[in-house]
Amino acid sequence: FNTVNDWARPFRMPDFFFIAGLFLMRRIDRPWRSYLDTKVVHFAYFYVLWMSVWYIVRIPVYIDRMGLDNALLLYPMSFIEPLGSLWFIYMLAVFFVVAKLTRPLPVWLVWLAGAVLHSLQIHTGWRVIDEFSSRFVFFYSGFVFAPYAFSIASFFTRQKVATIVAGLVIWAVIEGWLVFGGHSLLPGVSLALGFAGTGAIITAGILLSKTRLGEPVRYLGEHSLVVFLSYFLFSVAARIIMLKTGLVSDPVVLITLATLAGITGPVIADLITRNTPLFFLYRRPYAFRLGGMRQAAPVRRQGKTTPAAGGN
C-alpha cells in the first residue's frame, strides 16, 4: 500500500481540486452574496462541524501526545491551521475566494502564477500556505480548461474499451518510472504528472461508466463530499474494531476493509440521517445559510428527500 500511495501521490489531490474547479465557470460570476454562501460558507460549515467531531474523538490522544494546555489550544488553532484530513475542505473555500478575487485579471497570468508557486515547492510548515502554493494551479486549471476537459472526455466516451485500457496502462507505466526513478518532484515534471494523472482518473471513470460499476461510481461521485467528510471516522473505527477483536490480522486485508468502511460508512450514515434531526451532519441547515438563500435542509418531494449536501 505504501508503494501504491507513493505512485499515486503526484495526482491524488490534484485530480480532486481539478474536478472541483471544472464547474466553477457556471458560478464565478454570481453576486458575491450568493457566491460566498455556496462556495465559502458551505464548506466552512462542514469544516467546522466535522473538525469539531474529529477533535472531540481525538482529544484523549492529543492530551497524551502534547499535554492538556497544547491540546486545548489545538482547537482554536484549527481555524487557522486546518486539522487532519479535513484540510482540503478548508482549502476549497480559500480557492473559491481567490478565484473570485482574481476574476478581473487575465487568466493566463493567474494560471502562470499558480504554476510557478507549484514549481517552487514551498514548505513553510503552515499548511494553508504550502497547500495553496502546491494545489491552486490544479483548481484554477479545472476552471480555465473546463471546455477542453469536457471535449476530451466526450472523445474518450466514443473509444473502444481496449483503447482506453491500453492508454491507461501506458500512463501507469510512465507514472511509475518517473516516481520511482526519483524524477516526479522535478520542476515541470510534478505539474505534468498532476495533469496526466487527473486525465487518467477521468478516463478511468469513463471506462467504469461502460460497466456495471458505472452507477455506483456515479453515485459516489455525486456524494463525494459526504464520503470525504467522515471517511476518517468510519475508517479509523473499522480499523480499531478489527484490531481489538482480532478479526483481521493481515495488514493488506485490514487496510482494504478499513478503506471500504471509510467509503461505504458515510454513504449509509447519510441515508439513515437524511430525514432525521441528525440531517445537519451532511446537509447544511437553513440557519447556516446567508439570508435569502434557498433552503438547504431536506425537502420532501413525492415521498423522497432531495439531496442538499452539495454547493449550488
Short mmCIF file of C-alpha atoms in Angstrom, two decimals:
data_model
loop_
_atom_site.label_atom_id
_atom_site.label_comp_id
_atom_site.label_asym_id
_atom_site.label_seq_id
_atom_site.Cartn_x
_atom_site.Cartn_y
_atom_site.Cartn_z
CA PHE A 1 0.00 0.00 0.00
CA ASN A 2 2.91 2.36 0.62
CA THR A 3 4.10 1.67 -2.91
CA VAL A 4 0.67 2.42 -4.36
CA ASN A 5 0.42 5.55 -2.22
CA ASP A 6 3.80 6.80 -3.47
CA TRP A 7 2.83 6.04 -7.07
CA ALA A 8 -0.46 7.95 -6.75
CA ARG A 9 0.90 10.93 -4.80
CA PRO A 10 1.56 13.17 -7.86
CA PHE A 11 -2.12 13.11 -8.88
CA ARG A 12 -4.10 12.01 -5.82
CA MET A 13 -5.02 15.52 -4.68
CA PRO A 14 -4.53 17.43 -7.96
CA ASP A 15 -7.35 15.46 -9.58
CA PHE A 16 -9.69 16.30 -6.70
CA PHE A 17 -9.03 20.03 -6.99
CA PHE A 18 -9.11 19.99 -10.80
CA ILE A 19 -12.54 18.35 -10.78
CA ALA A 20 -13.71 20.82 -8.12
CA GLY A 21 -12.78 23.66 -10.45
CA LEU A 22 -14.46 22.19 -13.53
CA PHE A 23 -17.88 23.65 -12.79
CA LEU A 24 -16.71 26.99 -11.45
CA MET A 25 -17.47 28.80 -14.72
CA ARG A 26 -21.19 28.41 -14.06
CA ARG A 27 -20.93 30.14 -10.69
CA ILE A 28 -17.99 32.50 -10.59
CA ASP A 29 -19.93 35.47 -11.96
CA ARG A 30 -22.72 35.19 -9.41
CA PRO A 31 -23.16 38.11 -6.99
CA TRP A 32 -20.78 37.92 -4.05
CA ARG A 33 -23.56 37.11 -1.57
CA SER A 34 -24.74 34.05 -3.46
CA TYR A 35 -21.19 33.01 -4.30
CA LEU A 36 -19.98 33.24 -0.72
CA ASP A 37 -22.96 31.24 0.52
CA THR A 38 -22.47 28.31 -1.82
CA LYS A 39 -18.69 28.34 -2.14
CA VAL A 40 -17.37 29.59 1.18
CA VAL A 41 -19.97 29.38 3.95
CA HIS A 42 -20.98 25.96 2.63
CA PHE A 43 -17.52 24.45 3.06
CA ALA A 44 -16.81 26.44 6.22
CA TYR A 45 -19.90 24.94 7.86
CA PHE A 46 -18.86 21.37 7.13
CA TYR A 47 -15.24 22.00 8.04
CA VAL A 48 -16.10 23.44 11.45
CA LEU A 49 -18.68 20.73 12.14
CA TRP A 50 -16.52 17.74 11.26
CA MET A 51 -13.32 19.30 12.57
CA SER A 52 -15.12 19.59 15.91
CA VAL A 53 -16.23 15.96 15.72
CA TRP A 54 -12.70 14.84 14.89
CA TYR A 55 -11.27 16.95 17.72
CA ILE A 56 -13.68 15.53 20.29
CA VAL A 57 -12.97 11.97 19.19
CA ARG A 58 -9.21 12.53 19.26
CA ILE A 59 -8.89 14.75 22.34
CA PRO A 60 -7.57 11.91 24.58
CA VAL A 61 -4.84 11.23 22.00
CA TYR A 62 -3.96 14.92 21.76
CA ILE A 63 -3.70 15.25 25.54
CA ASP A 64 -1.47 12.19 25.71
CA ARG A 65 0.81 13.44 22.94
CA MET A 66 1.07 17.17 23.66
CA GLY A 67 -0.28 17.78 27.14
CA LEU A 68 -3.53 19.37 28.25
CA ASP A 69 -2.63 23.00 27.52
CA ASN A 70 -1.48 22.37 23.96
CA ALA A 71 -4.38 20.02 23.32
CA LEU A 72 -6.86 22.72 24.33
CA LEU A 73 -5.04 25.27 22.19
CA LEU A 74 -5.24 22.96 19.19
CA TYR A 75 -8.97 23.56 18.69
CA PRO A 76 -8.87 27.36 18.18
CA MET A 77 -5.69 26.92 16.14
CA SER A 78 -7.61 24.60 13.81
CA PHE A 79 -9.48 27.63 12.48
CA ILE A 80 -6.13 28.94 11.23
CA GLU A 81 -4.22 25.73 10.61
CA PRO A 82 -6.58 23.04 9.19
CA LEU A 83 -6.87 19.93 11.31
CA GLY A 84 -6.12 16.48 9.98
CA SER A 85 -7.52 15.17 6.72
CA LEU A 86 -10.16 17.91 6.51
CA TRP A 87 -7.61 20.41 5.24
CA PHE A 88 -8.80 20.03 1.64
CA ILE A 89 -12.30 21.27 2.53
CA TYR A 90 -10.74 24.30 4.19
CA MET A 91 -8.62 24.90 1.09
CA LEU A 92 -11.60 24.65 -1.25
CA ALA A 93 -13.15 27.69 0.43
CA VAL A 94 -9.83 29.54 0.08
CA PHE A 95 -9.51 28.60 -3.59
CA PHE A 96 -13.03 29.75 -4.40
CA VAL A 97 -12.38 33.14 -2.80
CA VAL A 98 -9.07 33.63 -4.62
CA ALA A 99 -10.62 32.60 -7.94
CA LYS A 100 -13.37 35.18 -7.48
CA LEU A 101 -10.97 37.93 -6.40
CA THR A 102 -8.69 37.32 -9.39
CA ARG A 103 -11.56 37.18 -11.87
CA PRO A 104 -10.72 40.63 -13.36
CA LEU A 105 -7.13 39.53 -14.09
CA PRO A 106 -6.02 37.76 -17.29
CA VAL A 107 -6.49 34.02 -16.78
CA TRP A 108 -3.06 33.27 -18.23
CA LEU A 109 -1.44 35.49 -15.60
CA VAL A 110 -3.26 33.82 -12.70
CA TRP A 111 -2.56 30.36 -14.11
CA LEU A 112 1.12 31.15 -14.64
CA ALA A 113 1.41 32.45 -11.08
CA GLY A 114 -0.15 29.23 -9.80
CA ALA A 115 2.20 27.11 -11.90
CA VAL A 116 5.23 28.99 -10.60
CA LEU A 117 4.09 28.60 -7.00
CA HIS A 118 3.66 24.86 -7.56
CA SER A 119 7.10 24.51 -9.12
CA LEU A 120 8.77 26.36 -6.24
CA GLN A 121 7.68 23.54 -3.88
CA ILE A 122 7.21 25.92 -0.97
CA HIS A 123 7.44 24.37 2.51
CA THR A 124 6.87 26.88 5.30
CA GLY A 125 5.34 24.48 7.80
CA TRP A 126 1.98 26.28 7.55
CA ARG A 127 -0.46 24.04 5.73
CA VAL A 128 -2.61 26.80 4.21
CA ILE A 129 0.40 28.46 2.58
CA ASP A 130 2.03 25.22 1.49
CA GLU A 131 -1.11 23.59 0.12
CA PHE A 132 -2.23 26.76 -1.63
CA SER A 133 1.12 27.04 -3.36
CA SER A 134 1.07 23.39 -4.37
CA ARG A 135 -2.61 22.90 -5.32
CA PHE A 136 -4.17 26.14 -6.54
CA VAL A 137 -2.90 25.72 -10.09
CA PHE A 138 -4.88 22.48 -10.45
CA PHE A 139 -8.09 24.01 -9.11
CA TYR A 140 -7.71 27.03 -11.38
CA SER A 141 -6.88 24.78 -14.33
CA GLY A 142 -10.18 23.00 -13.85
CA PHE A 143 -11.87 26.37 -14.21
CA VAL A 144 -9.80 27.57 -17.18
CA PHE A 145 -9.61 24.33 -19.15
CA ALA A 146 -13.10 23.00 -18.42
CA PRO A 147 -14.32 23.21 -22.06
CA TYR A 148 -11.29 21.24 -23.25
CA ALA A 149 -11.62 18.71 -20.44
CA PHE A 150 -15.25 18.03 -21.35
CA SER A 151 -14.34 17.74 -25.04
CA ILE A 152 -11.60 15.24 -24.28
CA ALA A 153 -13.94 13.27 -22.03
CA SER A 154 -16.50 13.21 -24.82
CA PHE A 155 -13.83 11.93 -27.21
CA PHE A 156 -12.91 9.04 -24.91
CA THR A 157 -16.52 8.02 -24.40
CA ARG A 158 -16.57 7.14 -28.10
CA GLN A 159 -13.44 4.99 -27.93
CA LYS A 160 -13.27 1.24 -27.54
CA VAL A 161 -12.62 -0.19 -24.10
CA ALA A 162 -9.39 -1.84 -25.29
CA THR A 163 -8.07 1.52 -26.48
CA ILE A 164 -8.83 3.18 -23.16
CA VAL A 165 -7.25 0.35 -21.17
CA ALA A 166 -4.11 0.45 -23.32
CA GLY A 167 -3.79 4.19 -22.76
CA LEU A 168 -4.19 3.82 -19.01
CA VAL A 169 -1.57 1.06 -18.87
CA ILE A 170 0.94 3.20 -20.76
CA TRP A 171 0.25 6.13 -18.44
CA ALA A 172 0.61 3.93 -15.33
CA VAL A 173 4.00 2.62 -16.50
CA ILE A 174 5.33 6.11 -17.27
CA GLU A 175 3.98 7.37 -13.95
CA GLY A 176 5.75 4.59 -12.08
CA TRP A 177 9.02 5.12 -13.95
CA LEU A 178 9.09 8.83 -13.12
CA VAL A 179 8.00 8.40 -9.50
CA PHE A 180 10.26 5.52 -8.52
CA GLY A 181 13.08 6.88 -10.63
CA GLY A 182 13.12 9.97 -8.45
CA HIS A 183 12.02 12.39 -11.18
CA SER A 184 8.48 13.20 -10.05
CA LEU A 185 9.41 16.25 -7.97
CA LEU A 186 11.42 17.98 -10.68
CA PRO A 187 10.03 21.39 -11.73
CA GLY A 188 7.58 20.92 -14.55
CA VAL A 189 7.51 17.14 -14.17
CA SER A 190 5.43 17.35 -10.99
CA LEU A 191 2.96 19.65 -12.72
CA ALA A 192 2.77 17.41 -15.78
CA LEU A 193 2.21 14.30 -13.66
CA GLY A 194 -0.60 16.03 -11.80
CA PHE A 195 -2.41 16.84 -15.04
CA ALA A 196 -1.67 13.45 -16.61
CA GLY A 197 -2.97 11.65 -13.54
CA THR A 198 -6.08 13.82 -13.48
CA GLY A 199 -6.75 12.93 -17.09
CA ALA A 200 -6.21 9.26 -16.30
CA ILE A 201 -8.68 9.37 -13.40
CA ILE A 202 -11.32 11.00 -15.59
CA THR A 203 -10.64 8.43 -18.31
CA ALA A 204 -10.88 5.58 -15.80
CA GLY A 205 -14.23 6.97 -14.71
CA ILE A 206 -15.39 6.89 -18.33
CA LEU A 207 -14.20 3.29 -18.57
CA LEU A 208 -16.12 2.32 -15.44
CA SER A 209 -19.22 4.02 -16.81
CA LYS A 210 -19.22 1.38 -19.54
CA THR A 211 -19.53 -1.39 -16.93
CA ARG A 212 -21.96 -2.36 -14.19
CA LEU A 213 -19.86 -0.34 -11.77
CA GLY A 214 -20.85 2.84 -13.56
CA GLU A 215 -23.92 3.56 -11.45
CA PRO A 216 -22.25 3.04 -8.03
CA VAL A 217 -19.28 5.16 -9.13
CA ARG A 218 -21.61 7.90 -10.35
CA TYR A 219 -23.47 7.84 -7.03
CA LEU A 220 -20.23 8.11 -5.07
CA GLY A 221 -19.15 10.98 -7.29
CA GLU A 222 -22.36 12.86 -6.62
CA HIS A 223 -21.96 12.27 -2.88
CA SER A 224 -18.20 12.71 -2.72
CA LEU A 225 -18.45 15.45 -0.09
CA VAL A 226 -20.37 13.08 2.17
CA VAL A 227 -17.61 10.49 1.85
CA PHE A 228 -14.78 12.96 2.35
CA LEU A 229 -16.36 14.50 5.46
CA SER A 230 -16.47 11.38 7.60
CA TYR A 231 -14.20 8.93 5.82
CA PHE A 232 -11.67 9.23 8.63
CA LEU A 233 -14.25 8.41 11.31
CA PHE A 234 -15.51 5.19 9.76
CA SER A 235 -12.11 4.08 8.51
CA VAL A 236 -10.42 4.53 11.89
CA ALA A 237 -13.35 2.95 13.74
CA ALA A 238 -13.27 -0.11 11.48
CA ARG A 239 -9.52 -0.45 11.91
CA ILE A 240 -9.75 -0.25 15.71
CA ILE A 241 -12.58 -2.79 15.86
CA MET A 242 -10.74 -5.27 13.66
CA LEU A 243 -7.52 -4.91 15.66
CA LYS A 244 -9.19 -5.10 19.08
CA THR A 245 -11.29 -8.13 18.19
CA GLY A 246 -8.55 -9.88 16.27
CA LEU A 247 -10.91 -10.49 13.36
CA VAL A 248 -8.27 -9.44 10.86
CA SER A 249 -4.51 -9.67 11.24
CA ASP A 250 -3.26 -9.38 7.67
CA PRO A 251 -2.28 -5.70 7.13
CA VAL A 252 -3.35 -5.65 3.48
CA VAL A 253 -6.79 -7.03 4.28
CA LEU A 254 -7.04 -4.67 7.26
CA ILE A 255 -6.32 -1.57 5.19
CA THR A 256 -8.61 -2.73 2.39
CA LEU A 257 -11.56 -3.33 4.71
CA ALA A 258 -10.92 -0.08 6.58
CA THR A 259 -10.91 1.79 3.27
CA LEU A 260 -14.19 0.18 2.23
CA ALA A 261 -15.69 1.11 5.59
CA GLY A 262 -14.49 4.68 5.13
CA ILE A 263 -16.28 4.88 1.77
CA THR A 264 -19.50 3.00 2.46
CA GLY A 265 -19.97 4.12 6.06
CA PRO A 266 -20.59 7.80 5.29
CA VAL A 267 -22.99 6.97 2.45
CA ILE A 268 -25.04 4.71 4.72
CA ALA A 269 -24.94 7.28 7.53
CA ASP A 270 -26.19 9.96 5.15
CA LEU A 271 -29.09 7.77 4.04
CA ILE A 272 -30.01 6.95 7.64
CA THR A 273 -29.83 10.52 8.96
CA ARG A 274 -31.27 12.26 5.90
CA ASN A 275 -34.80 12.71 7.29
CA THR A 276 -33.94 12.79 10.97
CA PRO A 277 -32.84 15.53 13.38
CA LEU A 278 -29.27 14.49 12.54
CA PHE A 279 -29.60 15.56 8.90
CA PHE A 280 -27.30 18.52 9.67
CA LEU A 281 -24.31 16.15 9.68
CA TYR A 282 -24.33 16.03 5.89
CA ARG A 283 -26.78 18.76 4.90
CA ARG A 284 -26.39 22.40 5.77
CA PRO A 285 -29.40 23.76 7.68
CA TYR A 286 -31.13 26.94 6.60
CA ALA A 287 -29.90 28.69 9.75
CA PHE A 288 -26.35 28.40 8.42
CA ARG A 289 -27.08 29.95 5.04
CA LEU A 290 -26.70 33.61 4.21
CA GLY A 291 -30.10 35.33 4.35
CA GLY A 292 -32.31 34.91 1.32
CA MET A 293 -30.60 31.75 0.07
CA ARG A 294 -32.54 28.64 -0.87
CA GLN A 295 -33.34 26.15 1.90
CA ALA A 296 -30.63 23.51 2.25
CA ALA A 297 -32.37 21.17 4.65
CA PRO A 298 -34.01 18.02 3.29
CA VAL A 299 -37.09 18.77 1.21
CA ARG A 300 -39.67 16.06 0.67
CA ARG A 301 -40.99 15.66 -2.84
CA GLN A 302 -43.37 12.84 -3.60
CA GLY A 303 -42.15 10.93 -0.58
CA LYS A 304 -38.47 11.36 -1.39
CA THR A 305 -35.76 13.53 0.08
CA THR A 306 -33.97 15.98 -2.17
CA PRO A 307 -30.20 15.86 -1.54
CA ALA A 308 -28.82 19.21 -0.48
CA ALA A 309 -25.30 18.44 0.67
CA GLY A 310 -23.51 19.89 -2.32
CA GLY A 311 -22.89 23.56 -3.04
CA ASN A 312 -25.04 25.13 -5.72
#
